[in-house]
PDB file of C-alpha atoms and ligand atoms in Angstrom:
ATOM      1  CA  MET A   1     -22.368 -15.941  -0.929  1.00  0.00           C
ATOM      2  CA  LEU A   2     -19.965 -16.737  -3.981  1.00  0.00           C
ATOM      3  CA  ILE A   3     -20.042 -13.806  -6.375  1.00  0.00           C
ATOM      4  CA  SER A   4     -19.225 -13.797 -10.135  1.00  0.00           C
ATOM      5  CA  SER A   5     -17.256 -10.896 -11.203  1.00  0.00           C
ATOM      6  CA  ARG A   6     -19.127 -10.745 -14.467  1.00  0.00           C
ATOM      7  CA  TYR A   7     -21.863  -8.951 -12.844  1.00  0.00           C
ATOM      8  CA  LEU A   8     -19.889  -6.235 -11.129  1.00  0.00           C
ATOM      9  CA  THR A   9     -19.860  -2.499 -11.826  1.00  0.00           C
ATOM     10  CA  PRO A  10     -16.057  -1.605 -12.592  1.00  0.00           C
ATOM     11  CA  HIS A  11     -14.569   0.171  -9.638  1.00  0.00           C
ATOM     12  CA  GLU A  12     -13.799   4.043 -10.117  1.00  0.00           C
ATOM     13  CA  ASN A  13     -10.976   5.533  -8.345  1.00  0.00           C
ATOM     14  CA  LYS A  14     -11.751   8.935  -8.938  1.00  0.00           C
ATOM     15  CA  PRO A  15      -8.891  11.346  -9.679  1.00  0.00           C
ATOM     16  CA  LYS A  16      -9.407  14.538  -7.664  1.00  0.00           C
ATOM     17  CA  ILE A  17      -6.061  16.502  -8.008  1.00  0.00           C
ATOM     18  CA  TYR A  18      -4.029  17.507 -10.904  1.00  0.00           C
ATOM     19  CA  GLY A  19      -2.605  20.095 -12.830  1.00  0.00           C
ATOM     20  CA  ILE A  20       1.260  19.189 -12.293  1.00  0.00           C
ATOM     21  CA  LYS A  21       3.751  19.706 -14.967  1.00  0.00           C
ATOM     22  CA  ARG A  22       4.261  15.686 -15.289  1.00  0.00           C
ATOM     23  CA  ASN A  23       6.847  15.797 -17.909  1.00  0.00           C
ATOM     24  CA  CYS A  24       9.321  18.440 -16.016  1.00  0.00           C
ATOM     25  CA  MET A  25       9.255  16.518 -12.596  1.00  0.00           C
ATOM     26  CA  ILE A  26      12.272  15.335 -11.178  1.00  0.00           C
ATOM     27  CA  LEU A  27      11.984  11.994  -8.974  1.00  0.00           C
ATOM     28  CA  VAL A  28      13.937  11.786  -5.633  1.00  0.00           C
ATOM     29  CA  GLY A  29      14.804   8.479  -4.215  1.00  0.00           C
ATOM     30  CA  GLY A  30      14.265   8.677  -0.475  1.00  0.00           C
ATOM     31  CA  PRO A  31      16.000   6.736   1.858  1.00  0.00           C
ATOM     32  CA  ALA A  32      13.124   4.339   2.614  1.00  0.00           C
ATOM     33  CA  SER A  33      12.445   3.832  -1.154  1.00  0.00           C
ATOM     34  CA  ALA A  34      15.362   4.486  -3.239  1.00  0.00           C
ATOM     35  CA  TYR A  35      14.861   1.084  -5.107  1.00  0.00           C
ATOM     36  CA  LEU A  36      11.197   2.005  -5.930  1.00  0.00           C
ATOM     37  CA  ALA A  37      12.249   5.493  -7.149  1.00  0.00           C
ATOM     38  CA  GLU A  38      14.598   3.851  -9.463  1.00  0.00           C
ATOM     39  CA  LYS A  39      12.183   1.443 -10.923  1.00  0.00           C
ATOM     40  CA  LEU A  40       9.871   4.437 -11.461  1.00  0.00           C
ATOM     41  CA  SER A  41      12.684   6.282 -13.104  1.00  0.00           C
ATOM     42  CA  LYS A  42      13.023   3.406 -15.516  1.00  0.00           C
ATOM     43  CA  ALA A  43       9.281   2.826 -16.272  1.00  0.00           C
ATOM     44  CA  SER A  44       8.680   6.501 -16.579  1.00  0.00           C
ATOM     45  CA  GLY A  45      11.663   8.222 -18.146  1.00  0.00           C
ATOM     46  CA  HIS A  46      11.799  10.729 -15.605  1.00  0.00           C
ATOM     47  CA  LYS A  47      15.275  12.049 -14.144  1.00  0.00           C
ATOM     48  CA  LEU A  48      16.288  10.756 -10.688  1.00  0.00           C
ATOM     49  CA  ILE A  49      18.272  12.255  -7.711  1.00  0.00           C
ATOM     50  CA  GLU A  50      19.172   9.699  -5.154  1.00  0.00           C
ATOM     51  CA  ILE A  51      19.431  11.486  -1.790  1.00  0.00           C
ATOM     52  CA  GLU A  52      22.586  11.189   0.146  1.00  0.00           C
ATOM     53  CA  HIS A  53      21.753   9.680   3.440  1.00  0.00           C
ATOM     54  CA  LYS A  54      23.304   8.286   6.638  1.00  0.00           C
ATOM     55  CA  LEU A  55      22.544   7.736  10.201  1.00  0.00           C
ATOM     56  CA  PHE A  56      24.588   9.505  12.819  1.00  0.00           C
ATOM     57  CA  PRO A  57      25.804   7.393  15.688  1.00  0.00           C
ATOM     58  CA  ASP A  58      22.741   8.216  17.789  1.00  0.00           C
ATOM     59  CA  GLY A  59      20.409   7.365  15.137  1.00  0.00           C
ATOM     60  CA  GLU A  60      19.637  10.757  13.976  1.00  0.00           C
ATOM     61  CA  SER A  61      19.079  11.004  10.003  1.00  0.00           C
ATOM     62  CA  TYR A  62      21.407  13.157   7.817  1.00  0.00           C
ATOM     63  CA  ILE A  63      20.144  14.171   4.471  1.00  0.00           C
ATOM     64  CA  ARG A  64      21.719  16.284   1.535  1.00  0.00           C
ATOM     65  CA  PHE A  65      20.643  16.776  -1.892  1.00  0.00           C
ATOM     66  CA  PRO A  66      23.610  15.805  -3.937  1.00  0.00           C
ATOM     67  CA  GLU A  67      22.893  18.446  -6.863  1.00  0.00           C
ATOM     68  CA  LYS A  68      21.132  21.709  -7.524  1.00  0.00           C
ATOM     69  CA  ILE A  69      17.385  21.791  -7.428  1.00  0.00           C
ATOM     70  CA  ALA A  70      16.554  25.443  -7.259  1.00  0.00           C
ATOM     71  CA  GLY A  71      13.521  26.089  -9.484  1.00  0.00           C
ATOM     72  CA  GLU A  72      12.721  22.093 -10.014  1.00  0.00           C
ATOM     73  CA  ASP A  73       9.432  20.359  -9.275  1.00  0.00           C
ATOM     74  CA  LEU A  74      10.153  17.496  -7.106  1.00  0.00           C
ATOM     75  CA  LEU A  75       8.429  14.074  -6.419  1.00  0.00           C
ATOM     76  CA  ILE A  76       9.924  12.622  -3.415  1.00  0.00           C
ATOM     77  CA  VAL A  77       9.528   8.791  -3.127  1.00  0.00           C
ATOM     78  CA  GLN A  78       9.575   7.882   0.581  1.00  0.00           C
ATOM     79  CA  GLY A  79       7.452   4.948   1.934  1.00  0.00           C
ATOM     80  CA  PHE A  80       6.322   5.152   5.663  1.00  0.00           C
ATOM     81  CA  HIS A  81       6.863   1.412   6.440  1.00  0.00           C
ATOM     82  CA  PRO A  82       8.964   0.614   9.623  1.00  0.00           C
ATOM     83  CA  PRO A  83      10.778   2.384  11.112  1.00  0.00           C
ATOM     84  CA  GLN A  84       7.662   4.424  10.461  1.00  0.00           C
ATOM     85  CA  ASP A  85       8.630   7.543  12.378  1.00  0.00           C
ATOM     86  CA  LYS A  86      11.925   7.664  10.989  1.00  0.00           C
ATOM     87  CA  HIS A  87      10.700   7.653   7.722  1.00  0.00           C
ATOM     88  CA  VAL A  88       8.150  10.316   8.087  1.00  0.00           C
ATOM     89  CA  PHE A  89      10.610  12.453   9.659  1.00  0.00           C
ATOM     90  CA  GLN A  90      13.144  11.965   6.814  1.00  0.00           C
ATOM     91  CA  ALA A  91      10.241  12.975   4.475  1.00  0.00           C
ATOM     92  CA  CYS A  92       9.757  16.063   6.435  1.00  0.00           C
ATOM     93  CA  LEU A  93      13.597  16.884   6.315  1.00  0.00           C
ATOM     94  CA  MET A  94      13.650  16.176   2.335  1.00  0.00           C
ATOM     95  CA  ALA A  95      10.723  18.645   1.723  1.00  0.00           C
ATOM     96  CA  ASP A  96      11.765  21.350   4.023  1.00  0.00           C
ATOM     97  CA  ALA A  97      15.406  21.054   2.867  1.00  0.00           C
ATOM     98  CA  ALA A  98      14.169  21.033  -0.955  1.00  0.00           C
ATOM     99  CA  LEU A  99      11.994  24.354  -0.524  1.00  0.00           C
ATOM    100  CA  ASP A 100      14.828  26.080   1.359  1.00  0.00           C
ATOM    101  CA  LEU A 101      17.343  25.180  -1.328  1.00  0.00           C
ATOM    102  CA  GLY A 102      15.024  26.805  -3.894  1.00  0.00           C
ATOM    103  CA  ALA A 103      12.840  23.787  -5.135  1.00  0.00           C
ATOM    104  CA  ASN A 104       9.749  25.191  -6.901  1.00  0.00           C
ATOM    105  CA  SER A 105       7.514  22.332  -5.396  1.00  0.00           C
ATOM    106  CA  VAL A 106       7.761  19.071  -3.633  1.00  0.00           C
ATOM    107  CA  SER A 107       5.252  16.423  -3.765  1.00  0.00           C
ATOM    108  CA  LEU A 108       5.276  12.918  -2.204  1.00  0.00           C
ATOM    109  CA  ILE A 109       4.826   9.270  -3.269  1.00  0.00           C
ATOM    110  CA  ALA A 110       4.442   7.517   0.000  1.00  0.00           C
ATOM    111  CA  PRO A 111       3.730   3.794  -1.551  1.00  0.00           C
ATOM    112  CA  TYR A 112       2.980   2.610   2.117  1.00  0.00           C
ATOM    113  CA  LEU A 113       1.071   5.316   4.047  1.00  0.00           C
ATOM    114  CA  ALA A 114       1.658   4.638   7.728  1.00  0.00           C
ATOM    115  CA  TYR A 115      -0.933   5.315  10.535  1.00  0.00           C
ATOM    116  CA  ALA A 116      -3.754   4.868   8.236  1.00  0.00           C
ATOM    117  CA  ARG A 117      -5.231   2.112  10.540  1.00  0.00           C
ATOM    118  CA  GLN A 118      -5.541   4.872  13.206  1.00  0.00           C
ATOM    119  CA  ASP A 119      -8.162   7.241  11.233  1.00  0.00           C
ATOM    120  CA  LYS A 120     -10.592   7.633  13.985  1.00  0.00           C
ATOM    121  CA  ARG A 121     -11.104   7.228  17.764  1.00  0.00           C
ATOM    122  CA  PHE A 122     -11.805   3.622  18.491  1.00  0.00           C
ATOM    123  CA  LEU A 123     -11.324   4.560  22.301  1.00  0.00           C
ATOM    124  CA  GLU A 124     -11.927   7.771  23.944  1.00  0.00           C
ATOM    125  CA  GLY A 125      -8.882   9.829  24.166  1.00  0.00           C
ATOM    126  CA  GLU A 126      -6.857   8.231  21.302  1.00  0.00           C
ATOM    127  CA  ALA A 127      -4.902  10.422  18.938  1.00  0.00           C
ATOM    128  CA  LEU A 128      -6.067  10.899  15.560  1.00  0.00           C
ATOM    129  CA  SER A 129      -2.813   9.541  14.040  1.00  0.00           C
ATOM    130  CA  LEU A 130      -3.461   9.870  10.518  1.00  0.00           C
ATOM    131  CA  ASN A 131      -4.691  13.404  10.841  1.00  0.00           C
ATOM    132  CA  THR A 132      -1.605  14.360  12.581  1.00  0.00           C
ATOM    133  CA  LEU A 133       0.654  12.732   9.933  1.00  0.00           C
ATOM    134  CA  LEU A 134      -1.155  14.611   7.066  1.00  0.00           C
ATOM    135  CA  LYS A 135      -0.942  17.691   8.730  1.00  0.00           C
ATOM    136  CA  LEU A 136       2.809  17.235   9.364  1.00  0.00           C
ATOM    137  CA  LEU A 137       3.250  16.453   5.569  1.00  0.00           C
ATOM    138  CA  LYS A 138       1.558  20.008   4.684  1.00  0.00           C
ATOM    139  CA  ALA A 139       3.788  21.850   7.263  1.00  0.00           C
ATOM    140  CA  ALA A 140       6.943  20.094   5.806  1.00  0.00           C
ATOM    141  CA  GLY A 141       5.951  21.792   2.618  1.00  0.00           C
ATOM    142  CA  TYR A 142       4.572  18.881   0.633  1.00  0.00           C
ATOM    143  CA  LYS A 143       1.899  20.187  -2.139  1.00  0.00           C
ATOM    144  CA  ARG A 144       0.269  16.716  -2.746  1.00  0.00           C
ATOM    145  CA  ALA A 145       0.805  13.416  -2.091  1.00  0.00           C
ATOM    146  CA  TYR A 146       0.122   9.881  -3.635  1.00  0.00           C
ATOM    147  CA  THR A 147      -0.092   6.435  -2.005  1.00  0.00           C
ATOM    148  CA  VAL A 148      -1.125   3.284  -2.753  1.00  0.00           C
ATOM    149  CA  ASN A 149      -4.153   1.272  -1.509  1.00  0.00           C
ATOM    150  CA  VAL A 150      -4.749   3.153   1.603  1.00  0.00           C
ATOM    151  CA  HIS A 151      -6.234   1.516   4.242  1.00  0.00           C
ATOM    152  CA  SER A 152      -8.622   4.411   4.947  1.00  0.00           C
ATOM    153  CA  PRO A 153      -9.659   6.242   1.753  1.00  0.00           C
ATOM    154  CA  TRP A 154     -12.357   7.962   3.387  1.00  0.00           C
ATOM    155  CA  ALA A 155      -9.785   9.544   5.647  1.00  0.00           C
ATOM    156  CA  ILE A 156      -7.721  11.083   2.791  1.00  0.00           C
ATOM    157  CA  GLU A 157     -10.721  12.994   1.567  1.00  0.00           C
ATOM    158  CA  SER A 158     -10.402  15.670   4.247  1.00  0.00           C
ATOM    159  CA  SER A 159      -6.725  15.775   4.073  1.00  0.00           C
ATOM    160  CA  PRO A 160      -5.214  19.070   4.348  1.00  0.00           C
ATOM    161  CA  ILE A 161      -3.225  18.337   1.144  1.00  0.00           C
ATOM    162  CA  PRO A 162      -4.684  16.420  -1.657  1.00  0.00           C
ATOM    163  CA  VAL A 163      -3.980  12.944  -1.670  1.00  0.00           C
ATOM    164  CA  LYS A 164      -4.266  10.284  -4.360  1.00  0.00           C
ATOM    165  CA  ASP A 165      -4.758   6.697  -3.823  1.00  0.00           C
ATOM    166  CA  VAL A 166      -3.306   4.783  -6.468  1.00  0.00           C
ATOM    167  CA  LEU A 167      -4.667   1.346  -6.799  1.00  0.00           C
ATOM    168  CA  ALA A 168      -2.465  -1.736  -7.226  1.00  0.00           C
ATOM    169  CA  GLU A 169      -4.952  -4.791  -7.809  1.00  0.00           C
ATOM    170  CA  GLU A 170      -3.917  -4.612 -11.557  1.00  0.00           C
ATOM    171  CA  ALA A 171      -0.197  -5.354 -10.756  1.00  0.00           C
ATOM    172  CA  LEU A 172      -1.377  -8.208  -8.404  1.00  0.00           C
ATOM    173  CA  ALA A 173      -3.879  -9.676 -10.715  1.00  0.00           C
ATOM    174  CA  GLU A 174      -1.133  -9.537 -13.696  1.00  0.00           C
ATOM    175  CA  HIS A 175       1.280 -11.437 -11.438  1.00  0.00           C
ATOM    176  CA  ILE A 176      -1.305 -13.856 -10.410  1.00  0.00           C
ATOM    177  CA  LYS A 177      -1.998 -14.629 -14.095  1.00  0.00           C
ATOM    178  CA  THR A 178       1.829 -15.767 -14.445  1.00  0.00           C
ATOM    179  CA  LEU A 179       1.256 -18.497 -11.861  1.00  0.00           C
ATOM    180  CA  GLY A 180      -1.110 -20.820 -13.759  1.00  0.00           C
ATOM    181  CA  LEU A 181      -3.633 -21.153 -11.091  1.00  0.00           C
ATOM    182  CA  GLU A 182      -6.738 -22.951 -11.841  1.00  0.00           C
ATOM    183  CA  ASP A 183     -10.354 -22.912 -10.410  1.00  0.00           C
ATOM    184  CA  ILE A 184      -9.405 -19.511  -8.269  1.00  0.00           C
ATOM    185  CA  VAL A 185     -11.744 -18.305  -5.818  1.00  0.00           C
ATOM    186  CA  VAL A 186     -10.710 -14.828  -4.494  1.00  0.00           C
ATOM    187  CA  VAL A 187     -11.130 -14.390  -0.954  1.00  0.00           C
ATOM    188  CA  SER A 188     -11.157 -11.311   1.413  1.00  0.00           C
ATOM    189  CA  VAL A 189     -12.441 -10.053   4.877  1.00  0.00           C
ATOM    190  CA  GLY A 190     -14.665  -7.228   5.628  1.00  0.00           C
ATOM    191  CA  LYS A 191     -16.095  -4.123   3.820  1.00  0.00           C
ATOM    192  CA  LYS A 192     -12.909  -2.943   2.446  1.00  0.00           C
ATOM    193  CA  GLY A 193     -11.622  -6.588   1.436  1.00  0.00           C
ATOM    194  CA  LYS A 194     -14.696  -7.057  -0.429  1.00  0.00           C
ATOM    195  CA  CYS A 195     -13.740  -4.012  -2.845  1.00  0.00           C
ATOM    196  CA  MET A 196     -10.205  -5.718  -3.140  1.00  0.00           C
ATOM    197  CA  ALA A 197     -11.664  -9.382  -3.768  1.00  0.00           C
ATOM    198  CA  GLU A 198     -14.188  -7.888  -6.073  1.00  0.00           C
ATOM    199  CA  ARG A 199     -11.338  -5.805  -8.306  1.00  0.00           C
ATOM    200  CA  VAL A 200      -9.007  -8.738  -8.349  1.00  0.00           C
ATOM    201  CA  ALA A 201     -11.832 -11.135  -9.428  1.00  0.00           C
ATOM    202  CA  GLU A 202     -12.934  -9.048 -12.079  1.00  0.00           C
ATOM    203  CA  LEU A 203      -9.430  -8.893 -13.508  1.00  0.00           C
ATOM    204  CA  LEU A 204      -8.948 -12.562 -13.066  1.00  0.00           C
ATOM    205  CA  GLU A 205     -12.456 -13.166 -14.442  1.00  0.00           C
ATOM    206  CA  THR A 206     -13.347 -15.299 -11.676  1.00  0.00           C
ATOM    207  CA  GLU A 207     -15.526 -15.480  -8.641  1.00  0.00           C
ATOM    208  CA  TYR A 208     -14.991 -14.202  -5.009  1.00  0.00           C
ATOM    209  CA  LEU A 209     -16.266 -14.520  -1.634  1.00  0.00           C
ATOM    210  CA  VAL A 210     -16.041 -12.132   1.602  1.00  0.00           C
ATOM    211  CA  ALA A 211     -15.474 -13.507   5.101  1.00  0.00           C
ATOM    212  CA  GLN A 212     -16.911 -11.764   8.238  1.00  0.00           C
ATOM    213  CA  SER A 213     -14.575 -10.846  10.747  1.00  0.00           C
ATOM    214  CA  THR A 214     -14.475  -9.360  14.225  1.00  0.00           C
ATOM    215  CA  ARG A 215     -11.624  -7.904  16.042  1.00  0.00           C
ATOM    216  CA  ASP A 216     -11.311  -7.348  19.900  1.00  0.00           C
ATOM    217  CA  LYS A 217     -10.610  -3.669  20.235  1.00  0.00           C
ATOM    218  CA  PHE A 218      -8.261  -4.472  23.225  1.00  0.00           C
ATOM    219  CA  THR A 219      -6.332  -7.535  22.192  1.00  0.00           C
ATOM    220  CA  GLY A 220      -6.503  -7.180  18.463  1.00  0.00           C
ATOM    221  CA  GLU A 221      -7.654 -11.092  18.390  1.00  0.00           C
ATOM    222  CA  VAL A 222      -9.346 -11.712  14.953  1.00  0.00           C
ATOM    223  CA  THR A 223     -12.198 -14.129  14.360  1.00  0.00           C
ATOM    224  CA  VAL A 224     -13.375 -15.060  10.992  1.00  0.00           C
ATOM    225  CA  GLU A 225     -16.216 -16.817   9.323  1.00  0.00           C
ATOM    226  CA  ILE A 226     -17.051 -18.169   5.851  1.00  0.00           C
ATOM    227  CA  GLU A 227     -20.295 -19.529   4.750  1.00  0.00           C
ATOM    228  CA  ASP A 228     -19.487 -20.612   1.131  1.00  0.00           C
ATOM    229  CA  ASP A 229     -18.096 -24.091  -0.178  1.00  0.00           C
ATOM    230  CA  VAL A 230     -14.404 -23.619  -1.092  1.00  0.00           C
ATOM    231  CA  GLY A 231     -13.631 -27.387  -1.254  1.00  0.00           C
ATOM    232  CA  GLY A 232     -11.300 -28.307  -4.039  1.00  0.00           C
ATOM    233  CA  ARG A 233     -10.872 -24.888  -5.106  1.00  0.00           C
ATOM    234  CA  CYS A 234      -7.694 -22.505  -5.224  1.00  0.00           C
ATOM    235  CA  ALA A 235      -7.975 -19.809  -2.771  1.00  0.00           C
ATOM    236  CA  LEU A 236      -6.354 -16.714  -3.483  1.00  0.00           C
ATOM    237  CA  VAL A 237      -6.837 -14.764  -0.099  1.00  0.00           C
ATOM    238  CA  VAL A 238      -6.337 -10.882  -0.657  1.00  0.00           C
ATOM    239  CA  ASP A 239      -5.872  -8.351   1.857  1.00  0.00           C
ATOM    240  CA  ASP A 240      -4.243  -4.686   1.670  1.00  0.00           C
ATOM    241  CA  ILE A 241      -1.903  -5.356   4.381  1.00  0.00           C
ATOM    242  CA  ILE A 242      -0.244  -8.301   6.064  1.00  0.00           C
ATOM    243  CA  SER A 243       1.149  -6.964   9.398  1.00  0.00           C
ATOM    244  CA  THR A 244       1.531  -9.502  12.140  1.00  0.00           C
ATOM    245  CA  GLY A 245      -0.054 -11.989  10.063  1.00  0.00           C
ATOM    246  CA  GLY A 246      -2.865 -12.809  12.197  1.00  0.00           C
ATOM    247  CA  THR A 247      -5.911 -12.029   9.900  1.00  0.00           C
ATOM    248  CA  MET A 248      -4.347 -13.850   6.846  1.00  0.00           C
ATOM    249  CA  ALA A 249      -3.420 -16.697   9.134  1.00  0.00           C
ATOM    250  CA  LYS A 250      -7.061 -16.848  10.521  1.00  0.00           C
ATOM    251  CA  LEU A 251      -8.384 -16.941   7.096  1.00  0.00           C
ATOM    252  CA  VAL A 252      -5.922 -19.400   5.558  1.00  0.00           C
ATOM    253  CA  GLU A 253      -6.615 -21.632   8.662  1.00  0.00           C
ATOM    254  CA  LYS A 254     -10.316 -21.616   8.019  1.00  0.00           C
ATOM    255  CA  LEU A 255     -10.121 -22.155   4.248  1.00  0.00           C
ATOM    256  CA  LYS A 256      -7.921 -25.103   4.980  1.00  0.00           C
ATOM    257  CA  SER A 257     -10.456 -26.501   7.577  1.00  0.00           C
ATOM    258  CA  MET A 258     -12.993 -26.278   4.803  1.00  0.00           C
ATOM    259  CA  GLY A 259     -11.188 -28.342   2.189  1.00  0.00           C
ATOM    260  CA  ALA A 260      -9.434 -25.720  -0.213  1.00  0.00           C
ATOM    261  CA  ARG A 261      -7.033 -27.327  -2.494  1.00  0.00           C
ATOM    262  CA  ARG A 262      -4.312 -24.822  -2.709  1.00  0.00           C
ATOM    263  CA  ILE A 263      -4.069 -21.563  -0.784  1.00  0.00           C
ATOM    264  CA  ILE A 264      -2.177 -18.391  -1.828  1.00  0.00           C
ATOM    265  CA  ALA A 265      -1.818 -15.383   0.602  1.00  0.00           C
ATOM    266  CA  ALA A 266      -1.527 -12.176  -1.239  1.00  0.00           C
ATOM    267  CA  CYS A 267      -1.364  -8.532  -0.317  1.00  0.00           C
ATOM    268  CA  ILE A 268      -0.364  -5.082  -1.429  1.00  0.00           C
ATOM    269  CA  HIS A 269       1.749  -3.757   1.811  1.00  0.00           C
ATOM    270  CA  GLY A 270       3.629  -6.866   3.094  1.00  0.00           C
ATOM    271  CA  LEU A 271       4.792  -5.444   6.651  1.00  0.00           C
ATOM    272  CA  MET A 272       5.438  -9.077   7.790  1.00  0.00           C
ATOM    273  CA  ILE A 273       6.086  -8.019  11.474  1.00  0.00           C
ATOM    274  CA  GLY A 274       7.753 -10.675  13.511  1.00  0.00           C
ATOM    275  CA  ASP A 275       6.758 -14.242  12.635  1.00  0.00           C
ATOM    276  CA  ALA A 276       3.917 -13.217  10.234  1.00  0.00           C
ATOM    277  CA  ALA A 277       5.045 -15.145   7.445  1.00  0.00           C
ATOM    278  CA  GLU A 278       5.847 -18.367   9.477  1.00  0.00           C
ATOM    279  CA  LYS A 279       2.332 -18.102  11.046  1.00  0.00           C
ATOM    280  CA  ILE A 280       0.682 -17.821   7.782  1.00  0.00           C
ATOM    281  CA  ILE A 281       2.583 -20.674   6.196  1.00  0.00           C
ATOM    282  CA  ARG A 282       2.046 -22.901   9.187  1.00  0.00           C
ATOM    283  CA  SER A 283      -1.688 -22.266   9.007  1.00  0.00           C
ATOM    284  CA  GLY A 284      -1.643 -23.915   5.408  1.00  0.00           C
ATOM    285  CA  ALA A 285      -0.728 -21.103   2.787  1.00  0.00           C
ATOM    286  CA  GLU A 286       1.803 -22.471   0.141  1.00  0.00           C
ATOM    287  CA  THR A 287       3.130 -19.154  -0.573  1.00  0.00           C
ATOM    288  CA  ILE A 288       2.837 -15.304   0.275  1.00  0.00           C
ATOM    289  CA  ILE A 289       2.764 -12.667  -2.235  1.00  0.00           C
ATOM    290  CA  SER A 290       3.125  -8.905  -1.786  1.00  0.00           C
ATOM    291  CA  SER A 291       4.068  -5.761  -3.518  1.00  0.00           C
ATOM    292  CA  ASP A 292       7.291  -3.629  -3.372  1.00  0.00           C
ATOM    293  CA  THR A 293       5.528  -0.845  -1.537  1.00  0.00           C
ATOM    294  CA  VAL A 294       7.012  -2.562   1.403  1.00  0.00           C
ATOM    295  CA  PRO A 295      10.526  -4.071   0.336  1.00  0.00           C
ATOM    296  CA  SER A 296      10.856  -7.685   1.532  1.00  0.00           C
ATOM    297  CA  SER A 297      11.562 -11.295   0.333  1.00  0.00           C
ATOM    298  CA  TYR A 298       7.803 -11.688  -0.419  1.00  0.00           C
ATOM    299  CA  SER A 299       7.920  -8.824  -2.708  1.00  0.00           C
ATOM    300  CA  ARG A 300       6.892 -10.489  -5.931  1.00  0.00           C
ATOM    301  CA  TYR A 301       5.333  -7.769  -8.056  1.00  0.00           C
ATOM    302  CA  SER A 302       5.942  -4.160  -8.564  1.00  0.00           C
ATOM    303  CA  VAL A 303       3.674  -1.025  -8.299  1.00  0.00           C
ATOM    304  CA  ALA A 304       6.254   0.979 -10.458  1.00  0.00           C
ATOM    305  CA  GLY A 305       4.443   0.699 -13.571  1.00  0.00           C
ATOM    306  CA  ILE A 306       0.926   1.517 -12.217  1.00  0.00           C
ATOM    307  CA  LEU A 307       2.750   4.507 -10.419  1.00  0.00           C
ATOM    308  CA  ALA A 308       4.333   5.659 -13.567  1.00  0.00           C
ATOM    309  CA  ARG A 309       1.059   5.438 -15.489  1.00  0.00           C
ATOM    310  CA  GLU A 310      -1.198   7.045 -12.639  1.00  0.00           C
ATOM    311  CA  ILE A 311       1.021   9.926 -11.497  1.00  0.00           C
ATOM    312  CA  LEU A 312       3.372  10.425 -14.459  1.00  0.00           C
ATOM    313  CA  GLY A 313       1.224   9.530 -17.449  1.00  0.00           C
ATOM    314  CA  ARG A 314       3.503   6.801 -18.632  1.00  0.00           C
ATOM    315  CA  THR A 315       2.761   3.363 -19.676  1.00  0.00           C
TER     316      THR A 315
HETATM  317  C1  R5P B   1      -7.445  -4.850   8.450  1.00  0.00           C
HETATM  318  O1  R5P B   1      -8.579  -3.993   8.472  1.00  0.00           O
HETATM  319  C2  R5P B   1      -6.457  -4.967   7.266  1.00  0.00           C
HETATM  320  O2  R5P B   1      -7.301  -4.952   6.205  1.00  0.00           O
HETATM  321  C3  R5P B   1      -5.671  -5.887   7.660  1.00  0.00           C
HETATM  322  O3  R5P B   1      -6.572  -7.156   7.536  1.00  0.00           O
HETATM  323  C4  R5P B   1      -4.803  -6.101   9.093  1.00  0.00           C
HETATM  324  O4  R5P B   1      -4.310  -4.691   9.029  1.00  0.00           O
HETATM  325  C5  R5P B   1      -3.682  -7.014   9.028  1.00  0.00           C
HETATM  326  O5  R5P B   1      -3.226  -6.836  10.203  1.00  0.00           O
HETATM  327  P1  R5P B   1      -2.671  -8.231  10.917  1.00  0.00           P
HETATM  328  O6  R5P B   1      -1.837  -8.721   9.851  1.00  0.00           O
HETATM  329  O7  R5P B   1      -1.756  -7.670  12.146  1.00  0.00           O
HETATM  330  O8  R5P B   1      -3.681  -9.087  11.182  1.00  0.00           O
END
């Protein structure tokens, strides 16, 4: 059913944690997200320390704080996009080293929180990867963490450290507004996709629809169904993550076959694994848009402004 955003209740992303001395925090650009830390520093006016980093010949990470940090409250910016495990371990090295060097506290901004799709046991015997990751962050010394559009918001509620999920739909919608698209219908898939489509449609003052999908637990193969008429319209397909591009390509293919006039593929986290982009374009999308939580040539809009506002209190 096509739904008009005029009738929606505004989404509430309840802040749960706080009490940081926001103005005194020093940003630290980790190896994975130095570019974003720099943008965040510019947007918020907070001091930035660029971590010194190199890889040893065997691939191990070297981390050094190039200036004194004793007594400081640090906000380390380090995304967990691929190579996830390396980026996670670097985050642990930074927190542990900082506290050892006398930092007063360390908090983390992980714009992309890896392992959030493995938040429960889909098959008996599986690791609860997200739980393990959050326990690791706590053990490394992080006091709190912030992320962007986490895949499983319900799972961070029971995290051993407070995690705030900052929503980036506003940044996406602002970018879409600059494209001059007409007669947009926002399309997404599944329960979570519905929330995202609803928020984006509301910001763009347009309608949205939700496709139904099923994913095979063993092969990962996705099938999608759309009941509404999208003929002649501009379909803005939104998803939190594009990983292999399979889900997005299926949606685009379906919309194309239903006569959509233009199809734009948009996401927050563009992991773009392997031939994801080619797959999506081949299916009929005219362009792919993602944020800079995961840096790529598809990063067309930034989450820095929203992070500065939501975490550091700057507009
Ligand atoms: C699934 O629940 C997510 O919202 C994304 O649709 C999914 O992670 C995308 O993965 P892929 O690009 O591999 O289909």
